[in-house]
PDB file of C-alpha atoms in Angstrom:
ATOM      1  CA  UNK A   1      16.951   5.041  -6.011  1.00  0.00           C
ATOM      2  CA  UNK A   2      15.858   4.204  -9.556  1.00  0.00           C
ATOM      3  CA  UNK A   3      14.947   0.540  -9.592  1.00  0.00           C
ATOM      4  CA  UNK A   4      14.899   0.326 -13.357  1.00  0.00           C
ATOM      5  CA  UNK A   5      13.022  -2.243 -15.403  1.00  0.00           C
ATOM      6  CA  UNK A   6      14.967  -5.220 -14.052  1.00  0.00           C
ATOM      7  CA  UNK A   7      13.963  -4.522 -10.447  1.00  0.00           C
ATOM      8  CA  UNK A   8      17.550  -4.837  -9.169  1.00  0.00           C
ATOM      9  CA  UNK A   9      16.910  -2.382  -6.339  1.00  0.00           C
ATOM     10  CA  UNK A  10      14.623  -4.899  -4.659  1.00  0.00           C
ATOM     11  CA  UNK A  11      16.964  -7.859  -4.927  1.00  0.00           C
ATOM     12  CA  UNK A  12      17.628  -7.702  -1.217  1.00  0.00           C
ATOM     13  CA  UNK A  13      17.115 -11.076   0.443  1.00  0.00           C
ATOM     14  CA  UNK A  14      20.071 -11.680   2.763  1.00  0.00           C
ATOM     15  CA  UNK A  15      18.165 -14.184   4.919  1.00  0.00           C
ATOM     16  CA  UNK A  16      18.379 -17.935   4.658  1.00  0.00           C
ATOM     17  CA  UNK A  17      15.243 -19.312   3.084  1.00  0.00           C
ATOM     18  CA  UNK A  18      13.091 -20.950   5.800  1.00  0.00           C
ATOM     19  CA  UNK A  19      10.457 -23.601   5.316  1.00  0.00           C
ATOM     20  CA  UNK A  20       6.971 -22.596   4.276  1.00  0.00           C
ATOM     21  CA  UNK A  21       7.701 -21.316   0.775  1.00  0.00           C
ATOM     22  CA  UNK A  22       4.973 -21.487  -1.824  1.00  0.00           C
ATOM     23  CA  UNK A  23       2.973 -19.447  -4.290  1.00  0.00           C
ATOM     24  CA  UNK A  24      -0.257 -18.472  -2.627  1.00  0.00           C
ATOM     25  CA  UNK A  25      -3.350 -19.670  -4.507  1.00  0.00           C
ATOM     26  CA  UNK A  26      -5.965 -17.653  -2.633  1.00  0.00           C
ATOM     27  CA  UNK A  27      -6.619 -15.200  -5.464  1.00  0.00           C
ATOM     28  CA  UNK A  28      -5.270 -12.359  -3.307  1.00  0.00           C
ATOM     29  CA  UNK A  29      -1.519 -12.820  -2.726  1.00  0.00           C
ATOM     30  CA  UNK A  30       0.229 -13.045  -6.092  1.00  0.00           C
ATOM     31  CA  UNK A  31       3.864 -13.360  -5.069  1.00  0.00           C
ATOM     32  CA  UNK A  32       5.994 -16.234  -3.783  1.00  0.00           C
ATOM     33  CA  UNK A  33       5.749 -15.834  -0.022  1.00  0.00           C
ATOM     34  CA  UNK A  34       8.537 -17.064   2.234  1.00  0.00           C
ATOM     35  CA  UNK A  35       6.741 -16.867   5.552  1.00  0.00           C
ATOM     36  CA  UNK A  36       7.918 -17.858   9.022  1.00  0.00           C
ATOM     37  CA  UNK A  37       5.329 -17.735  11.818  1.00  0.00           C
ATOM     38  CA  UNK A  38       6.592 -15.484  14.591  1.00  0.00           C
ATOM     39  CA  UNK A  39       5.791 -12.989  17.300  1.00  0.00           C
ATOM     40  CA  UNK A  40       3.703  -9.902  16.529  1.00  0.00           C
ATOM     41  CA  UNK A  41       5.417  -6.533  16.062  1.00  0.00           C
ATOM     42  CA  UNK A  42       5.908  -4.469  19.188  1.00  0.00           C
ATOM     43  CA  UNK A  43       2.883  -2.201  19.421  1.00  0.00           C
ATOM     44  CA  UNK A  44       4.988   0.899  20.068  1.00  0.00           C
ATOM     45  CA  UNK A  45       6.459   0.456  16.605  1.00  0.00           C
ATOM     46  CA  UNK A  46       3.204   1.172  14.843  1.00  0.00           C
ATOM     47  CA  UNK A  47       0.629   2.540  17.284  1.00  0.00           C
ATOM     48  CA  UNK A  48       0.248   5.652  15.117  1.00  0.00           C
ATOM     49  CA  UNK A  49      -0.272   3.402  12.095  1.00  0.00           C
ATOM     50  CA  UNK A  50      -2.951   1.461  13.972  1.00  0.00           C
ATOM     51  CA  UNK A  51      -4.743   4.702  14.859  1.00  0.00           C
ATOM     52  CA  UNK A  52      -4.837   5.746  11.211  1.00  0.00           C
ATOM     53  CA  UNK A  53      -5.973   2.255  10.220  1.00  0.00           C
ATOM     54  CA  UNK A  54      -8.999   2.764  12.467  1.00  0.00           C
ATOM     55  CA  UNK A  55      -9.746   6.140  10.868  1.00  0.00           C
ATOM     56  CA  UNK A  56      -9.481   4.741   7.341  1.00  0.00           C
ATOM     57  CA  UNK A  57     -11.808   1.862   8.231  1.00  0.00           C
ATOM     58  CA  UNK A  58     -14.366   4.285   9.694  1.00  0.00           C
ATOM     59  CA  UNK A  59     -14.268   6.280   6.442  1.00  0.00           C
ATOM     60  CA  UNK A  60     -14.817   3.161   4.348  1.00  0.00           C
ATOM     61  CA  UNK A  61     -11.410   3.517   2.675  1.00  0.00           C
ATOM     62  CA  UNK A  62     -10.356   0.144   4.095  1.00  0.00           C
ATOM     63  CA  UNK A  63     -12.827  -2.652   4.726  1.00  0.00           C
ATOM     64  CA  UNK A  64     -14.808  -5.538   3.328  1.00  0.00           C
ATOM     65  CA  UNK A  65     -18.351  -5.410   1.982  1.00  0.00           C
ATOM     66  CA  UNK A  66     -20.441  -8.053   0.249  1.00  0.00           C
ATOM     67  CA  UNK A  67     -21.391  -5.664  -2.553  1.00  0.00           C
ATOM     68  CA  UNK A  68     -17.877  -4.484  -3.410  1.00  0.00           C
ATOM     69  CA  UNK A  69     -15.060  -6.294  -5.243  1.00  0.00           C
ATOM     70  CA  UNK A  70     -16.783  -9.707  -5.121  1.00  0.00           C
ATOM     71  CA  UNK A  71     -16.718  -9.596  -1.337  1.00  0.00           C
ATOM     72  CA  UNK A  72     -12.921  -9.409  -1.016  1.00  0.00           C
ATOM     73  CA  UNK A  73     -11.322  -7.154   1.575  1.00  0.00           C
ATOM     74  CA  UNK A  74      -9.643  -3.993   0.343  1.00  0.00           C
ATOM     75  CA  UNK A  75      -6.938  -1.647   1.564  1.00  0.00           C
ATOM     76  CA  UNK A  76      -3.705  -2.038   3.520  1.00  0.00           C
ATOM     77  CA  UNK A  77      -1.217   0.157   5.350  1.00  0.00           C
ATOM     78  CA  UNK A  78       2.396  -0.056   6.433  1.00  0.00           C
ATOM     79  CA  UNK A  79       5.229   1.793   8.160  1.00  0.00           C
ATOM     80  CA  UNK A  80       8.965   1.483   8.600  1.00  0.00           C
ATOM     81  CA  UNK A  81      10.010   0.049  11.930  1.00  0.00           C
ATOM     82  CA  UNK A  82      13.614   1.214  12.200  1.00  0.00           C
ATOM     83  CA  UNK A  83      15.634   4.384  11.553  1.00  0.00           C
ATOM     84  CA  UNK A  84      16.041   5.476   7.938  1.00  0.00           C
ATOM     85  CA  UNK A  85      19.826   5.771   8.376  1.00  0.00           C
ATOM     86  CA  UNK A  86      20.329   2.003   8.096  1.00  0.00           C
ATOM     87  CA  UNK A  87      20.993   0.174   4.850  1.00  0.00           C
ATOM     88  CA  UNK A  88      17.970  -0.727   2.685  1.00  0.00           C
ATOM     89  CA  UNK A  89      18.295  -4.469   3.371  1.00  0.00           C
ATOM     90  CA  UNK A  90      18.147  -3.707   7.087  1.00  0.00           C
ATOM     91  CA  UNK A  91      14.903  -1.731   6.927  1.00  0.00           C
ATOM     92  CA  UNK A  92      11.928  -4.032   7.434  1.00  0.00           C
ATOM     93  CA  UNK A  93       8.415  -2.662   7.566  1.00  0.00           C
ATOM     94  CA  UNK A  94       5.235  -3.535   9.418  1.00  0.00           C
ATOM     95  CA  UNK A  95       2.218  -4.117   7.169  1.00  0.00           C
ATOM     96  CA  UNK A  96      -1.382  -5.119   7.747  1.00  0.00           C
ATOM     97  CA  UNK A  97      -2.026  -8.811   7.353  1.00  0.00           C
ATOM     98  CA  UNK A  98      -3.668 -10.470   4.387  1.00  0.00           C
ATOM     99  CA  UNK A  99      -7.444 -10.765   4.727  1.00  0.00           C
ATOM    100  CA  UNK A 100      -7.702  -8.503   7.773  1.00  0.00           C
ATOM    101  CA  UNK A 101      -9.447  -5.575   6.071  1.00  0.00           C
ATOM    102  CA  UNK A 102     -12.822  -6.494   7.566  1.00  0.00           C
ATOM    103  CA  UNK A 103     -11.617  -5.846  11.105  1.00  0.00           C
ATOM    104  CA  UNK A 104     -12.579  -2.430  12.531  1.00  0.00           C
ATOM    105  CA  UNK A 105      -9.729  -2.268  15.038  1.00  0.00           C
ATOM    106  CA  UNK A 106      -7.070  -4.962  14.460  1.00  0.00           C
ATOM    107  CA  UNK A 107      -4.409  -5.445  17.126  1.00  0.00           C
ATOM    108  CA  UNK A 108      -0.738  -6.382  16.814  1.00  0.00           C
ATOM    109  CA  UNK A 109      -1.667  -9.990  15.965  1.00  0.00           C
ATOM    110  CA  UNK A 110      -3.076  -8.798  12.648  1.00  0.00           C
ATOM    111  CA  UNK A 111       0.165  -7.277  11.346  1.00  0.00           C
ATOM    112  CA  UNK A 112       3.217  -8.873   9.724  1.00  0.00           C
ATOM    113  CA  UNK A 113       6.852  -7.802   9.405  1.00  0.00           C
ATOM    114  CA  UNK A 114       8.221  -7.838   5.852  1.00  0.00           C
ATOM    115  CA  UNK A 115      11.948  -8.535   6.056  1.00  0.00           C
ATOM    116  CA  UNK A 116      12.850  -8.498   2.357  1.00  0.00           C
ATOM    117  CA  UNK A 117      11.374  -8.047  -1.115  1.00  0.00           C
ATOM    118  CA  UNK A 118      12.850  -9.604  -4.255  1.00  0.00           C
ATOM    119  CA  UNK A 119      11.152  -7.985  -7.221  1.00  0.00           C
ATOM    120  CA  UNK A 120      12.971 -10.020  -9.868  1.00  0.00           C
ATOM    121  CA  UNK A 121      12.046 -13.262  -8.113  1.00  0.00           C
ATOM    122  CA  UNK A 122       8.504 -12.113  -7.244  1.00  0.00           C
ATOM    123  CA  UNK A 123       9.254 -13.047  -3.645  1.00  0.00           C
ATOM    124  CA  UNK A 124       8.506 -11.559  -0.239  1.00  0.00           C
ATOM    125  CA  UNK A 125      10.158 -12.720   3.001  1.00  0.00           C
ATOM    126  CA  UNK A 126       8.025 -12.079   6.071  1.00  0.00           C
ATOM    127  CA  UNK A 127       7.375 -13.143   9.632  1.00  0.00           C
ATOM    128  CA  UNK A 128       4.702 -12.561  12.250  1.00  0.00           C
ATOM    129  CA  UNK A 129       1.369 -13.995  13.378  1.00  0.00           C
ATOM    130  CA  UNK A 130      -0.273 -13.469   9.943  1.00  0.00           C
ATOM    131  CA  UNK A 131       0.779 -13.405   6.315  1.00  0.00           C
ATOM    132  CA  UNK A 132       1.460  -9.933   4.882  1.00  0.00           C
ATOM    133  CA  UNK A 133      -0.802  -7.929   2.598  1.00  0.00           C
ATOM    134  CA  UNK A 134      -1.057  -8.791  -1.074  1.00  0.00           C
ATOM    135  CA  UNK A 135       0.432  -5.368  -1.879  1.00  0.00           C
ATOM    136  CA  UNK A 136       3.710  -5.950  -0.027  1.00  0.00           C
ATOM    137  CA  UNK A 137       5.798  -5.728  -3.204  1.00  0.00           C
ATOM    138  CA  UNK A 138       4.384  -2.304  -4.025  1.00  0.00           C
ATOM    139  CA  UNK A 139       5.034  -1.072  -0.491  1.00  0.00           C
ATOM    140  CA  UNK A 140       8.576  -2.429  -0.681  1.00  0.00           C
ATOM    141  CA  UNK A 141       9.246  -0.612  -3.944  1.00  0.00           C
ATOM    142  CA  UNK A 142       8.053   2.700  -2.512  1.00  0.00           C
ATOM    143  CA  UNK A 143      10.306   2.367   0.516  1.00  0.00           C
ATOM    144  CA  UNK A 144      13.269   1.649  -1.752  1.00  0.00           C
ATOM    145  CA  UNK A 145      12.549   4.622  -3.997  1.00  0.00           C
ATOM    146  CA  UNK A 146      12.854   7.261  -1.261  1.00  0.00           C
ATOM    147  CA  UNK A 147      14.382   7.024   2.199  1.00  0.00           C
ATOM    148  CA  UNK A 148      12.050   9.737   3.486  1.00  0.00           C
ATOM    149  CA  UNK A 149       8.978   7.566   2.944  1.00  0.00           C
ATOM    150  CA  UNK A 150       7.988   6.103   6.289  1.00  0.00           C
ATOM    151  CA  UNK A 151       4.241   5.436   5.940  1.00  0.00           C
ATOM    152  CA  UNK A 152       2.080   4.067   3.119  1.00  0.00           C
ATOM    153  CA  UNK A 153      -1.724   3.953   2.971  1.00  0.00           C
ATOM    154  CA  UNK A 154      -3.332   1.926   0.181  1.00  0.00           C
ATOM    155  CA  UNK A 155      -7.062   2.601   0.193  1.00  0.00           C
ATOM    156  CA  UNK A 156     -10.054   2.220  -2.107  1.00  0.00           C
ATOM    157  CA  UNK A 157     -11.933   5.390  -2.977  1.00  0.00           C
ATOM    158  CA  UNK A 158     -14.310   5.524  -5.953  1.00  0.00           C
ATOM    159  CA  UNK A 159     -14.400   9.323  -5.684  1.00  0.00           C
ATOM    160  CA  UNK A 160     -10.638   9.759  -5.879  1.00  0.00           C
ATOM    161  CA  UNK A 161     -10.160   7.045  -8.484  1.00  0.00           C
ATOM    162  CA  UNK A 162     -12.828   8.421 -10.824  1.00  0.00           C
ATOM    163  CA  UNK A 163     -11.546  11.994 -10.563  1.00  0.00           C
ATOM    164  CA  UNK A 164      -7.818  11.234 -10.575  1.00  0.00           C
ATOM    165  CA  UNK A 165      -7.210  12.938 -13.918  1.00  0.00           C
ATOM    166  CA  UNK A 166      -9.103  16.071 -12.912  1.00  0.00           C
ATOM    167  CA  UNK A 167      -7.133  16.188  -9.687  1.00  0.00           C
ATOM    168  CA  UNK A 168      -3.887  15.699 -11.639  1.00  0.00           C
ATOM    169  CA  UNK A 169      -3.070  12.594  -9.619  1.00  0.00           C
ATOM    170  CA  UNK A 170      -0.557  10.357 -11.433  1.00  0.00           C
ATOM    171  CA  UNK A 171      -2.139   7.103 -12.620  1.00  0.00           C
ATOM    172  CA  UNK A 172      -0.541   3.716 -13.236  1.00  0.00           C
ATOM    173  CA  UNK A 173      -1.200   1.987 -16.535  1.00  0.00           C
ATOM    174  CA  UNK A 174      -4.510   0.194 -16.800  1.00  0.00           C
ATOM    175  CA  UNK A 175      -2.951  -3.099 -17.938  1.00  0.00           C
ATOM    176  CA  UNK A 176      -0.820  -3.411 -14.784  1.00  0.00           C
ATOM    177  CA  UNK A 177      -2.334  -5.613 -12.069  1.00  0.00           C
ATOM    178  CA  UNK A 178      -2.060  -5.139  -8.311  1.00  0.00           C
ATOM    179  CA  UNK A 179       0.353  -7.132  -6.171  1.00  0.00           C
ATOM    180  CA  UNK A 180       2.724  -8.009  -9.031  1.00  0.00           C
ATOM    181  CA  UNK A 181       6.319  -7.119  -9.957  1.00  0.00           C
ATOM    182  CA  UNK A 182       4.853  -5.210 -12.903  1.00  0.00           C
ATOM    183  CA  UNK A 183       2.988  -2.919 -10.498  1.00  0.00           C
ATOM    184  CA  UNK A 184       6.139  -2.336  -8.457  1.00  0.00           C
ATOM    185  CA  UNK A 185       8.031  -1.406 -11.641  1.00  0.00           C
ATOM    186  CA  UNK A 186       5.156   0.820 -12.706  1.00  0.00           C
ATOM    187  CA  UNK A 187       5.444   2.726  -9.437  1.00  0.00           C
ATOM    188  CA  UNK A 188       9.113   3.275 -10.194  1.00  0.00           C
ATOM    189  CA  UNK A 189       8.152   4.631 -13.624  1.00  0.00           C
ATOM    190  CA  UNK A 190       5.709   7.092 -12.054  1.00  0.00           C
ATOM    191  CA  UNK A 191       8.505   8.429  -9.871  1.00  0.00           C
ATOM    192  CA  UNK A 192      10.715   8.955 -12.923  1.00  0.00           C
ATOM    193  CA  UNK A 193       8.137  10.412 -15.294  1.00  0.00           C
ATOM    194  CA  UNK A 194       5.592  12.214 -13.089  1.00  0.00           C
ATOM    195  CA  UNK A 195       5.423  14.242  -9.880  1.00  0.00           C
ATOM    196  CA  UNK A 196       4.092  11.288  -7.876  1.00  0.00           C
ATOM    197  CA  UNK A 197       7.017  11.506  -5.468  1.00  0.00           C
ATOM    198  CA  UNK A 198       6.315  15.160  -4.688  1.00  0.00           C
ATOM    199  CA  UNK A 199       2.570  14.671  -4.403  1.00  0.00           C
ATOM    200  CA  UNK A 200       2.845  11.562  -2.247  1.00  0.00           C
ATOM    201  CA  UNK A 201      -0.179  10.143  -4.029  1.00  0.00           C
ATOM    202  CA  UNK A 202      -1.052   8.057  -7.073  1.00  0.00           C
ATOM    203  CA  UNK A 203      -3.997   6.144  -8.501  1.00  0.00           C
ATOM    204  CA  UNK A 204      -3.845   2.505  -9.607  1.00  0.00           C
ATOM    205  CA  UNK A 205      -5.384   2.624 -13.071  1.00  0.00           C
ATOM    206  CA  UNK A 206      -5.802  -1.138 -13.398  1.00  0.00           C
ATOM    207  CA  UNK A 207      -6.993  -1.731  -9.830  1.00  0.00           C
ATOM    208  CA  UNK A 208     -10.535  -0.465  -9.355  1.00  0.00           C
ATOM    209  CA  UNK A 209     -10.722   2.415  -6.859  1.00  0.00           C
ATOM    210  CA  UNK A 210      -7.127   1.804  -5.708  1.00  0.00           C
ATOM    211  CA  UNK A 211      -5.310   4.861  -4.330  1.00  0.00           C
ATOM    212  CA  UNK A 212      -1.881   4.952  -2.659  1.00  0.00           C
ATOM    213  CA  UNK A 213      -0.700   7.754  -0.368  1.00  0.00           C
ATOM    214  CA  UNK A 214       2.703   7.981   1.306  1.00  0.00           C
ATOM    215  CA  UNK A 215       4.822  10.387   3.295  1.00  0.00           C
ATOM    216  CA  UNK A 216       7.470  11.060   5.911  1.00  0.00           C
ATOM    217  CA  UNK A 217       5.019  10.387   8.735  1.00  0.00           C
ATOM    218  CA  UNK A 218       1.449   9.263   9.267  1.00  0.00           C
ATOM    219  CA  UNK A 219       0.126  12.801   9.562  1.00  0.00           C
ATOM    220  CA  UNK A 220       1.562  13.895   6.240  1.00  0.00           C
ATOM    221  CA  UNK A 221       0.349  10.717   4.549  1.00  0.00           C
ATOM    222  CA  UNK A 222      -3.165  10.975   5.947  1.00  0.00           C
ATOM    223  CA  UNK A 223      -3.424  14.691   5.220  1.00  0.00           C
ATOM    224  CA  UNK A 224      -2.439  14.186   1.589  1.00  0.00           C
ATOM    225  CA  UNK A 225      -5.061  11.495   1.207  1.00  0.00           C
ATOM    226  CA  UNK A 226      -7.918  13.300   2.925  1.00  0.00           C
ATOM    227  CA  UNK A 227      -7.180  16.655   1.258  1.00  0.00           C
ATOM    228  CA  UNK A 228      -7.347  14.978  -2.148  1.00  0.00           C
ATOM    229  CA  UNK A 229     -10.565  13.224  -1.144  1.00  0.00           C
ATOM    230  CA  UNK A 230     -12.124  16.544  -0.166  1.00  0.00           C
ATOM    231  CA  UNK A 231     -11.264  17.969  -3.590  1.00  0.00           C
ATOM    232  CA  UNK A 232     -12.771  14.897  -5.238  1.00  0.00           C
ATOM    233  CA  UNK A 233     -16.017  15.483  -3.362  1.00  0.00           C
ATOM    234  CA  UNK A 234     -15.995  19.059  -4.639  1.00  0.00           C
ATOM    235  CA  UNK A 235     -16.030  17.700  -8.187  1.00  0.00           C
ATOM    236  CA  UNK A 236     -18.772  15.276  -7.245  1.00  0.00           C
ATOM    237  CA  UNK A 237     -20.870  18.032  -5.693  1.00  0.00           C
ATOM    238  CA  UNK A 238     -20.537  20.169  -8.811  1.00  0.00           C
ATOM    239  CA  UNK A 239     -21.572  17.219 -10.978  1.00  0.00           C
ATOM    240  CA  UNK A 240     -24.609  16.483  -8.824  1.00  0.00           C
ATOM    241  CA  UNK A 241     -25.616  20.155  -8.812  1.00  0.00           C
ATOM    242  CA  UNK A 242     -25.523  20.225 -12.607  1.00  0.00           C
ATOM    243  CA  UNK A 243     -27.608  17.058 -12.713  1.00  0.00           C
ATOM    244  CA  UNK A 244     -24.863  14.934 -14.224  1.00  0.00           C
ATOM    245  CA  UNK A 245     -23.095  12.438 -11.978  1.00  0.00           C
ATOM    246  CA  UNK A 246     -19.600  11.868 -13.340  1.00  0.00           C
TER     247      UNK A 246
END
């Protein structure tokens, strides 16, 4: 699906608008969130996702550190929760909750279910025990672009981000900010103009150290990410050996 510049592909909000609407002012979530507190996702729906979340935290690709990004948490992951044969508006996804990146091993109470994304209205409809990640719009756009995409890992890796060009990883424009409709549209542009869809990987040029990997399952997604990271460390090792850290 080509969303185009007007974002029509994400105008999929068939639910009645519940109470609790409001633009979040926390400096993290940048969309209009329509959130209804609810039960956590069934663990069987994303136990593989949770296992990979633990791995990514152990590698420092997701987390929260006082010396990085002004102390804000970084990274988020998601997966589809129902068969890909259903209509797009009937395909919610489970995503890590906002401000949960510091947790080493979050349980089902730290995930939200995104029910709909409205790119044109800069709105996300979600339910669960916590509010969804600030990157929910970007995740939603990726799921709309290709039915085969079932898992998305958004991590922060200085090594990958700094060597993205050398690794031929597609990069979003530097003037496009994270968590906005502009970023979601930029992802759509990458799919049209680059091989981002085939690679299952892109760098967020305007979001320091931001890298997004995606695939048909968690294994493919994680393998793409870690293989690229290994190549980035090869570049780093060569730079250090020559005495010039790049």
